[in-house]
Amino acid sequence: MKIRLTVNGEPREADVWAGESLLTALRDTLELPGSKNACEQGECGSCSVLLDGDLVCACLVLAAQADGHAVTTVEGLRSDDGLHRVQQAFVEAGAVQCGFCTPGLVVAVTDLLARTPDPGDDEIREALSGNLCRCTGYAKIFDAVRLAAEHR
Ligand code: FES
Ligand code: FES
C-alpha cells in the first residue's frame, strides 16, 4: 500500500506492507537511518520520533497509521543554521558514547523542553524514563538537558 506523509517538513511517499512499522519505513524506504532500531518492542526509546508533535516509539506505530500525518525525526531537528540546541548540548556536555541511544534521547529532550522549558531533575528523569542508555550512566545526559535549557 502507498502512504503519503510529511517527513521533516517535506511531502514523502512510501510503499509499505500492512504490518510494516513506521520505523522500518523511515529507515529502509525513506532513507532516514537516524532513528535507531534496538528492541522493536517499545522498551528502549532509540526509535523516538514526533508524530504530529507527539513523542512516539516509531517501532510501535504502523507506517499506515502515519498516512496523512507529519513525522519529525532526529534528522529534521537540524536547521540551515546548524545543529539543534539539544543536539549541540549533547556534543558540548559529552553525553554521547556509542551514540546508539542518542537520536531517541535528542528527540525526547526536544519534546520535554517544548513542554517544560526549564525542567527539574525529577521532570527530566520522568521524561527520559523510556529512553535507555547502556553507556553514559545518565549524568552527562542530564547535563546536556540542563545545557540545552540554558540555551533557549
Ligand atoms: S526500537 Fe523502538 S522502543 Fe526500542
Ligand atoms: S551512549 Fe551508548 S547506549 Fe547511550
Short mmCIF file of N, CA and C and ligand atoms in Angstrom, two decimals:
data_model
loop_
_atom_site.label_atom_id
_atom_site.label_comp_id
_atom_site.label_asym_id
_atom_site.label_seq_id
_atom_site.Cartn_x
_atom_site.Cartn_y
_atom_site.Cartn_z
N MET A 1 0.84 -1.19 0.00
CA MET A 1 0.00 0.00 0.00
C MET A 1 0.88 1.24 0.00
N LYS A 2 0.33 2.29 -0.60
CA LYS A 2 1.10 3.53 -0.67
C LYS A 2 0.63 4.49 0.42
N ILE A 3 1.59 5.10 1.12
CA ILE A 3 1.22 6.12 2.10
C ILE A 3 1.87 7.44 1.71
N ARG A 4 1.18 8.50 2.08
CA ARG A 4 1.71 9.85 1.86
C ARG A 4 1.75 10.53 3.21
N LEU A 5 2.89 11.07 3.53
CA LEU A 5 3.05 11.73 4.83
C LEU A 5 4.05 12.87 4.68
N THR A 6 4.10 13.70 5.70
CA THR A 6 5.10 14.77 5.72
C THR A 6 6.21 14.34 6.67
N VAL A 7 7.42 14.32 6.15
CA VAL A 7 8.55 13.92 6.99
C VAL A 7 9.55 15.06 7.02
N ASN A 8 9.80 15.55 8.22
CA ASN A 8 10.73 16.67 8.40
C ASN A 8 10.40 17.83 7.48
N GLY A 9 9.09 18.09 7.36
CA GLY A 9 8.61 19.24 6.61
C GLY A 9 8.44 19.01 5.12
N GLU A 10 8.81 17.82 4.63
CA GLU A 10 8.71 17.55 3.19
C GLU A 10 7.66 16.48 2.91
N PRO A 11 6.86 16.67 1.86
CA PRO A 11 5.92 15.60 1.49
C PRO A 11 6.67 14.39 0.96
N ARG A 12 6.34 13.22 1.49
CA ARG A 12 7.01 11.99 1.05
C ARG A 12 5.97 10.91 0.80
N GLU A 13 6.36 9.93 -0.02
CA GLU A 13 5.51 8.77 -0.29
C GLU A 13 6.32 7.52 -0.01
N ALA A 14 5.63 6.47 0.40
CA ALA A 14 6.33 5.19 0.60
C ALA A 14 5.38 4.05 0.30
N ASP A 15 5.93 3.01 -0.30
CA ASP A 15 5.19 1.75 -0.47
C ASP A 15 5.50 0.87 0.73
N VAL A 16 4.48 0.52 1.49
CA VAL A 16 4.71 -0.28 2.70
C VAL A 16 3.76 -1.48 2.69
N TRP A 17 4.13 -2.51 3.46
CA TRP A 17 3.20 -3.62 3.63
C TRP A 17 2.36 -3.37 4.88
N ALA A 18 1.25 -4.07 4.98
CA ALA A 18 0.26 -3.72 6.00
C ALA A 18 0.80 -3.73 7.41
N GLY A 19 1.75 -4.65 7.70
CA GLY A 19 2.26 -4.75 9.07
C GLY A 19 3.56 -4.01 9.30
N GLU A 20 3.98 -3.20 8.34
CA GLU A 20 5.29 -2.55 8.45
C GLU A 20 5.26 -1.41 9.46
N SER A 21 6.32 -1.32 10.26
CA SER A 21 6.37 -0.24 11.26
C SER A 21 6.82 1.06 10.61
N LEU A 22 6.46 2.14 11.26
CA LEU A 22 6.93 3.45 10.82
C LEU A 22 8.45 3.49 10.85
N LEU A 23 9.04 2.84 11.86
CA LEU A 23 10.50 2.83 11.96
C LEU A 23 11.13 2.19 10.73
N THR A 24 10.61 1.06 10.32
CA THR A 24 11.16 0.39 9.13
C THR A 24 10.98 1.26 7.89
N ALA A 25 9.82 1.88 7.76
CA ALA A 25 9.59 2.74 6.59
C ALA A 25 10.55 3.92 6.59
N LEU A 26 10.77 4.52 7.76
CA LEU A 26 11.69 5.66 7.84
C LEU A 26 13.11 5.23 7.46
N ARG A 27 13.56 4.13 8.04
CA ARG A 27 14.95 3.72 7.86
C ARG A 27 15.19 3.10 6.48
N ASP A 28 14.31 2.20 6.05
CA ASP A 28 14.61 1.39 4.87
C ASP A 28 14.07 1.98 3.58
N THR A 29 12.95 2.68 3.66
CA THR A 29 12.35 3.21 2.44
C THR A 29 12.62 4.71 2.28
N LEU A 30 12.49 5.44 3.35
CA LEU A 30 12.64 6.90 3.26
C LEU A 30 14.09 7.34 3.52
N GLU A 31 14.97 6.37 3.73
CA GLU A 31 16.41 6.64 3.85
C GLU A 31 16.75 7.64 4.94
N LEU A 32 16.09 7.45 6.10
CA LEU A 32 16.36 8.28 7.27
C LEU A 32 16.79 7.34 8.41
N PRO A 33 18.06 6.97 8.47
CA PRO A 33 18.50 5.97 9.44
C PRO A 33 18.81 6.53 10.83
N GLY A 34 18.52 7.81 11.05
CA GLY A 34 18.81 8.40 12.37
C GLY A 34 18.07 7.71 13.49
N SER A 35 16.82 7.42 13.30
CA SER A 35 16.03 6.70 14.32
C SER A 35 16.55 5.27 14.37
N LYS A 36 16.95 4.83 15.55
CA LYS A 36 17.62 3.53 15.67
C LYS A 36 16.64 2.41 16.02
N ASN A 37 17.02 1.22 15.58
CA ASN A 37 16.22 0.03 15.85
C ASN A 37 16.99 -0.86 16.82
N ALA A 38 16.56 -0.87 18.07
CA ALA A 38 17.27 -1.67 19.06
C ALA A 38 16.41 -2.81 19.58
N CYS A 39 15.17 -2.52 20.01
CA CYS A 39 14.37 -3.58 20.65
C CYS A 39 13.12 -3.94 19.85
N GLU A 40 12.61 -2.99 19.09
CA GLU A 40 11.36 -3.18 18.33
C GLU A 40 10.20 -3.58 19.22
N GLN A 41 10.26 -3.22 20.50
CA GLN A 41 9.18 -3.58 21.43
C GLN A 41 8.74 -2.40 22.28
N GLY A 42 9.17 -1.20 21.95
CA GLY A 42 8.77 -0.05 22.74
C GLY A 42 9.46 0.05 24.08
N GLU A 43 10.60 -0.62 24.23
CA GLU A 43 11.27 -0.66 25.54
C GLU A 43 12.43 0.32 25.67
N CYS A 44 13.06 0.69 24.54
CA CYS A 44 14.35 1.39 24.66
C CYS A 44 14.31 2.85 24.25
N GLY A 45 13.35 3.26 23.45
CA GLY A 45 13.24 4.67 23.05
C GLY A 45 14.22 5.10 21.97
N SER A 46 15.02 4.19 21.46
CA SER A 46 16.03 4.60 20.47
C SER A 46 15.39 4.99 19.14
N CYS A 47 14.13 4.65 18.96
CA CYS A 47 13.41 4.94 17.71
C CYS A 47 12.47 6.15 17.85
N SER A 48 12.64 6.94 18.92
CA SER A 48 11.68 8.02 19.21
C SER A 48 11.61 9.04 18.07
N VAL A 49 10.39 9.37 17.69
CA VAL A 49 10.13 10.43 16.71
C VAL A 49 8.90 11.21 17.19
N LEU A 50 8.65 12.33 16.55
CA LEU A 50 7.44 13.09 16.82
C LEU A 50 6.43 12.80 15.72
N LEU A 51 5.23 12.41 16.11
CA LEU A 51 4.14 12.16 15.15
C LEU A 51 3.07 13.21 15.44
N ASP A 52 2.90 14.11 14.51
CA ASP A 52 2.02 15.27 14.74
C ASP A 52 2.36 15.96 16.06
N GLY A 53 3.65 16.02 16.36
CA GLY A 53 4.12 16.73 17.54
C GLY A 53 4.14 15.91 18.82
N ASP A 54 3.62 14.69 18.76
CA ASP A 54 3.62 13.84 19.95
C ASP A 54 4.78 12.84 19.89
N LEU A 55 5.43 12.65 21.03
CA LEU A 55 6.54 11.71 21.10
C LEU A 55 6.02 10.27 21.02
N VAL A 56 6.54 9.51 20.08
CA VAL A 56 6.13 8.10 19.94
C VAL A 56 7.35 7.24 19.67
N CYS A 57 7.21 5.95 19.93
CA CYS A 57 8.19 4.98 19.50
C CYS A 57 7.81 4.55 18.09
N ALA A 58 8.65 4.85 17.13
CA ALA A 58 8.31 4.55 15.74
C ALA A 58 8.19 3.06 15.49
N CYS A 59 8.78 2.23 16.37
CA CYS A 59 8.67 0.78 16.19
C CYS A 59 7.29 0.28 16.56
N LEU A 60 6.54 1.09 17.31
CA LEU A 60 5.20 0.66 17.75
C LEU A 60 4.08 1.26 16.91
N VAL A 61 4.45 2.11 15.96
CA VAL A 61 3.45 2.75 15.10
C VAL A 61 3.52 2.09 13.73
N LEU A 62 2.39 1.70 13.20
CA LEU A 62 2.38 1.17 11.84
C LEU A 62 2.63 2.32 10.86
N ALA A 63 3.38 2.02 9.84
CA ALA A 63 3.61 3.04 8.81
C ALA A 63 2.27 3.54 8.28
N ALA A 64 1.31 2.63 8.14
CA ALA A 64 0.00 3.01 7.60
C ALA A 64 -0.71 4.02 8.51
N GLN A 65 -0.42 3.96 9.82
CA GLN A 65 -1.03 4.92 10.75
C GLN A 65 -0.48 6.33 10.55
N ALA A 66 0.67 6.44 9.93
CA ALA A 66 1.27 7.75 9.70
C ALA A 66 0.79 8.37 8.39
N ASP A 67 -0.01 7.62 7.64
CA ASP A 67 -0.53 8.15 6.37
C ASP A 67 -1.31 9.43 6.65
N GLY A 68 -0.92 10.51 5.96
CA GLY A 68 -1.62 11.79 6.12
C GLY A 68 -1.15 12.60 7.33
N HIS A 69 -0.13 12.11 8.01
CA HIS A 69 0.35 12.80 9.22
C HIS A 69 1.77 13.34 9.03
N ALA A 70 2.23 14.05 10.06
CA ALA A 70 3.55 14.68 10.00
C ALA A 70 4.49 14.02 10.99
N VAL A 71 5.65 13.63 10.48
CA VAL A 71 6.66 12.97 11.31
C VAL A 71 7.92 13.84 11.35
N THR A 72 8.47 13.98 12.54
CA THR A 72 9.77 14.64 12.68
C THR A 72 10.75 13.64 13.27
N THR A 73 11.85 13.44 12.56
CA THR A 73 12.90 12.55 13.06
C THR A 73 14.07 13.39 13.54
N VAL A 74 15.06 12.72 14.09
CA VAL A 74 16.23 13.46 14.58
C VAL A 74 16.90 14.24 13.46
N GLU A 75 16.81 13.72 12.23
CA GLU A 75 17.41 14.44 11.10
C GLU A 75 16.71 15.78 10.87
N GLY A 76 15.42 15.84 11.21
CA GLY A 76 14.64 17.05 10.93
C GLY A 76 14.83 18.14 11.96
N LEU A 77 15.55 17.86 13.04
CA LEU A 77 15.74 18.89 14.07
C LEU A 77 16.81 19.89 13.66
N ARG A 78 17.74 19.43 12.85
CA ARG A 78 18.81 20.32 12.39
C ARG A 78 18.21 21.36 11.43
N SER A 79 18.75 22.56 11.44
CA SER A 79 18.28 23.58 10.50
C SER A 79 19.46 24.05 9.66
N ASP A 80 19.19 24.98 8.74
CA ASP A 80 20.27 25.53 7.90
C ASP A 80 21.31 26.24 8.76
N ASP A 81 20.89 26.68 9.96
CA ASP A 81 21.82 27.38 10.85
C ASP A 81 22.74 26.40 11.59
N GLY A 82 22.47 25.12 11.49
CA GLY A 82 23.33 24.14 12.16
C GLY A 82 22.55 23.21 13.05
N LEU A 83 23.25 22.64 14.02
CA LEU A 83 22.62 21.68 14.91
C LEU A 83 21.54 22.34 15.75
N HIS A 84 20.52 21.58 16.07
CA HIS A 84 19.51 22.00 17.05
C HIS A 84 20.19 22.18 18.41
N ARG A 85 19.67 23.05 19.23
CA ARG A 85 20.33 23.32 20.53
C ARG A 85 20.46 22.06 21.39
N VAL A 86 19.52 21.14 21.25
CA VAL A 86 19.63 19.89 22.02
C VAL A 86 20.77 19.03 21.46
N GLN A 87 20.86 18.96 20.15
CA GLN A 87 21.98 18.21 19.54
C GLN A 87 23.31 18.81 19.97
N GLN A 88 23.40 20.15 19.92
CA GLN A 88 24.64 20.84 20.30
C GLN A 88 24.98 20.59 21.77
N ALA A 89 23.94 20.60 22.60
CA ALA A 89 24.16 20.40 24.04
C ALA A 89 24.69 18.99 24.32
N PHE A 90 24.21 17.99 23.60
CA PHE A 90 24.73 16.63 23.79
C PHE A 90 26.22 16.57 23.43
N VAL A 91 26.59 17.28 22.38
CA VAL A 91 28.01 17.32 21.99
C VAL A 91 28.82 18.03 23.07
N GLU A 92 28.37 19.20 23.48
CA GLU A 92 29.14 20.02 24.43
C GLU A 92 29.24 19.35 25.80
N ALA A 93 28.19 18.65 26.19
CA ALA A 93 28.19 18.01 27.51
C ALA A 93 28.93 16.66 27.50
N GLY A 94 29.31 16.19 26.33
CA GLY A 94 29.94 14.87 26.25
C GLY A 94 28.97 13.76 26.61
N ALA A 95 27.72 13.91 26.18
CA ALA A 95 26.67 12.98 26.56
C ALA A 95 26.51 11.84 25.56
N VAL A 96 27.48 11.70 24.66
CA VAL A 96 27.41 10.65 23.63
C VAL A 96 28.60 9.72 23.80
N GLN A 97 28.31 8.43 23.96
CA GLN A 97 29.41 7.46 23.93
C GLN A 97 29.26 6.61 22.68
N CYS A 98 28.59 5.46 22.75
CA CYS A 98 28.41 4.71 21.49
C CYS A 98 27.45 5.43 20.56
N GLY A 99 26.55 6.23 21.13
CA GLY A 99 25.65 7.04 20.32
C GLY A 99 24.37 6.36 19.89
N PHE A 100 24.22 5.09 20.23
CA PHE A 100 23.05 4.39 19.72
C PHE A 100 21.75 4.94 20.30
N CYS A 101 21.79 5.36 21.55
CA CYS A 101 20.58 5.91 22.19
C CYS A 101 20.36 7.37 21.87
N THR A 102 21.40 8.03 21.34
CA THR A 102 21.39 9.49 21.26
C THR A 102 20.27 10.07 20.40
N PRO A 103 20.00 9.54 19.21
CA PRO A 103 18.92 10.15 18.42
C PRO A 103 17.58 10.15 19.14
N GLY A 104 17.27 9.02 19.78
CA GLY A 104 16.00 8.96 20.51
C GLY A 104 15.98 9.92 21.69
N LEU A 105 17.11 10.01 22.39
CA LEU A 105 17.18 10.93 23.52
C LEU A 105 17.05 12.38 23.05
N VAL A 106 17.69 12.70 21.95
CA VAL A 106 17.62 14.08 21.44
C VAL A 106 16.17 14.44 21.10
N VAL A 107 15.46 13.52 20.48
CA VAL A 107 14.05 13.79 20.16
C VAL A 107 13.22 13.91 21.44
N ALA A 108 13.48 13.02 22.40
CA ALA A 108 12.72 13.06 23.66
C ALA A 108 13.01 14.34 24.45
N VAL A 109 14.27 14.77 24.46
CA VAL A 109 14.61 16.00 25.18
C VAL A 109 14.00 17.22 24.47
N THR A 110 14.00 17.20 23.16
CA THR A 110 13.36 18.29 22.41
C THR A 110 11.88 18.38 22.78
N ASP A 111 11.24 17.24 22.87
CA ASP A 111 9.83 17.20 23.27
C ASP A 111 9.67 17.73 24.70
N LEU A 112 10.54 17.30 25.61
CA LEU A 112 10.47 17.76 27.00
C LEU A 112 10.60 19.28 27.08
N LEU A 113 11.60 19.83 26.40
CA LEU A 113 11.85 21.27 26.52
C LEU A 113 10.77 22.10 25.84
N ALA A 114 10.09 21.52 24.86
CA ALA A 114 8.96 22.22 24.24
C ALA A 114 7.81 22.36 25.23
N ARG A 115 7.67 21.35 26.11
CA ARG A 115 6.58 21.37 27.10
C ARG A 115 7.01 22.02 28.40
N THR A 116 8.27 21.81 28.77
CA THR A 116 8.79 22.27 30.06
C THR A 116 10.15 22.91 29.81
N PRO A 117 10.19 24.21 29.60
CA PRO A 117 11.45 24.85 29.16
C PRO A 117 12.58 24.76 30.18
N ASP A 118 12.25 24.69 31.47
CA ASP A 118 13.31 24.65 32.48
C ASP A 118 13.04 23.50 33.46
N PRO A 119 13.22 22.28 33.00
CA PRO A 119 12.79 21.13 33.82
C PRO A 119 13.72 20.89 35.01
N GLY A 120 13.14 20.42 36.10
CA GLY A 120 13.92 19.96 37.24
C GLY A 120 14.35 18.52 37.02
N ASP A 121 15.18 18.03 37.96
CA ASP A 121 15.73 16.67 37.78
C ASP A 121 14.62 15.61 37.71
N ASP A 122 13.60 15.75 38.54
CA ASP A 122 12.53 14.74 38.51
C ASP A 122 11.78 14.77 37.18
N GLU A 123 11.59 15.98 36.65
CA GLU A 123 10.90 16.09 35.35
C GLU A 123 11.76 15.49 34.24
N ILE A 124 13.07 15.72 34.31
CA ILE A 124 13.97 15.12 33.31
C ILE A 124 13.92 13.60 33.43
N ARG A 125 14.00 13.13 34.67
CA ARG A 125 14.01 11.67 34.91
C ARG A 125 12.74 11.03 34.35
N GLU A 126 11.62 11.65 34.63
CA GLU A 126 10.35 11.09 34.16
C GLU A 126 10.27 11.14 32.63
N ALA A 127 10.67 12.27 32.05
CA ALA A 127 10.55 12.43 30.60
C ALA A 127 11.44 11.44 29.85
N LEU A 128 12.59 11.10 30.45
CA LEU A 128 13.53 10.22 29.75
C LEU A 128 13.46 8.78 30.24
N SER A 129 12.43 8.48 31.01
CA SER A 129 12.33 7.13 31.58
C SER A 129 12.14 6.06 30.51
N GLY A 130 11.70 6.45 29.34
CA GLY A 130 11.52 5.48 28.26
C GLY A 130 12.71 5.36 27.34
N ASN A 131 13.80 6.06 27.67
CA ASN A 131 14.98 6.04 26.79
C ASN A 131 16.15 5.40 27.55
N LEU A 132 16.56 4.25 27.08
CA LEU A 132 17.63 3.51 27.76
C LEU A 132 18.99 3.84 27.16
N CYS A 133 19.96 4.03 28.06
CA CYS A 133 21.35 4.23 27.64
C CYS A 133 22.21 3.26 28.43
N ARG A 134 23.00 2.46 27.72
CA ARG A 134 23.84 1.47 28.40
C ARG A 134 25.22 2.01 28.73
N CYS A 135 25.55 3.20 28.22
CA CYS A 135 26.94 3.65 28.30
C CYS A 135 27.20 4.73 29.33
N THR A 136 26.35 5.75 29.38
CA THR A 136 26.77 7.01 30.00
C THR A 136 26.51 7.09 31.49
N GLY A 137 25.61 6.26 32.02
CA GLY A 137 25.22 6.44 33.41
C GLY A 137 24.28 7.61 33.61
N TYR A 138 23.91 8.27 32.54
CA TYR A 138 22.89 9.32 32.51
C TYR A 138 23.34 10.69 33.06
N ALA A 139 24.44 10.75 33.81
CA ALA A 139 24.83 12.05 34.39
C ALA A 139 25.08 13.08 33.29
N LYS A 140 25.82 12.68 32.27
CA LYS A 140 26.12 13.61 31.17
C LYS A 140 24.87 13.95 30.37
N ILE A 141 23.95 13.00 30.29
CA ILE A 141 22.69 13.27 29.58
C ILE A 141 21.91 14.35 30.33
N PHE A 142 21.86 14.24 31.65
CA PHE A 142 21.20 15.28 32.44
C PHE A 142 21.91 16.62 32.25
N ASP A 143 23.24 16.61 32.22
CA ASP A 143 23.99 17.85 31.95
C ASP A 143 23.57 18.44 30.61
N ALA A 144 23.41 17.58 29.60
CA ALA A 144 23.03 18.05 28.27
C ALA A 144 21.64 18.69 28.29
N VAL A 145 20.73 18.09 29.03
CA VAL A 145 19.37 18.66 29.11
C VAL A 145 19.43 20.05 29.76
N ARG A 146 20.19 20.16 30.85
CA ARG A 146 20.30 21.46 31.54
C ARG A 146 20.95 22.50 30.63
N LEU A 147 21.97 22.07 29.89
CA LEU A 147 22.67 22.97 28.97
C LEU A 147 21.73 23.44 27.86
N ALA A 148 20.98 22.52 27.30
CA ALA A 148 20.03 22.88 26.24
C ALA A 148 18.97 23.83 26.77
N ALA A 149 18.54 23.63 28.01
CA ALA A 149 17.53 24.52 28.60
C ALA A 149 18.11 25.92 28.78
N GLU A 150 19.39 26.00 29.14
CA GLU A 150 20.03 27.32 29.29
C GLU A 150 20.14 28.05 27.97
N HIS A 151 20.26 27.32 26.88
CA HIS A 151 20.48 27.91 25.55
C HIS A 151 19.21 28.23 24.80
N ARG A 152 18.09 28.28 25.49
CA ARG A 152 16.84 28.52 24.77
C ARG A 152 16.74 29.98 24.31
S1 FES B 1 13.34 0.16 18.92
FE1 FES B 1 11.51 1.19 19.42
S2 FES B 1 11.49 1.32 21.57
FE2 FES B 1 13.26 0.14 21.11
S1 FES B 2 25.67 6.25 24.51
FE1 FES B 2 25.69 4.08 24.18
S2 FES B 2 23.69 3.46 24.70
FE2 FES B 2 23.73 5.55 25.24
#
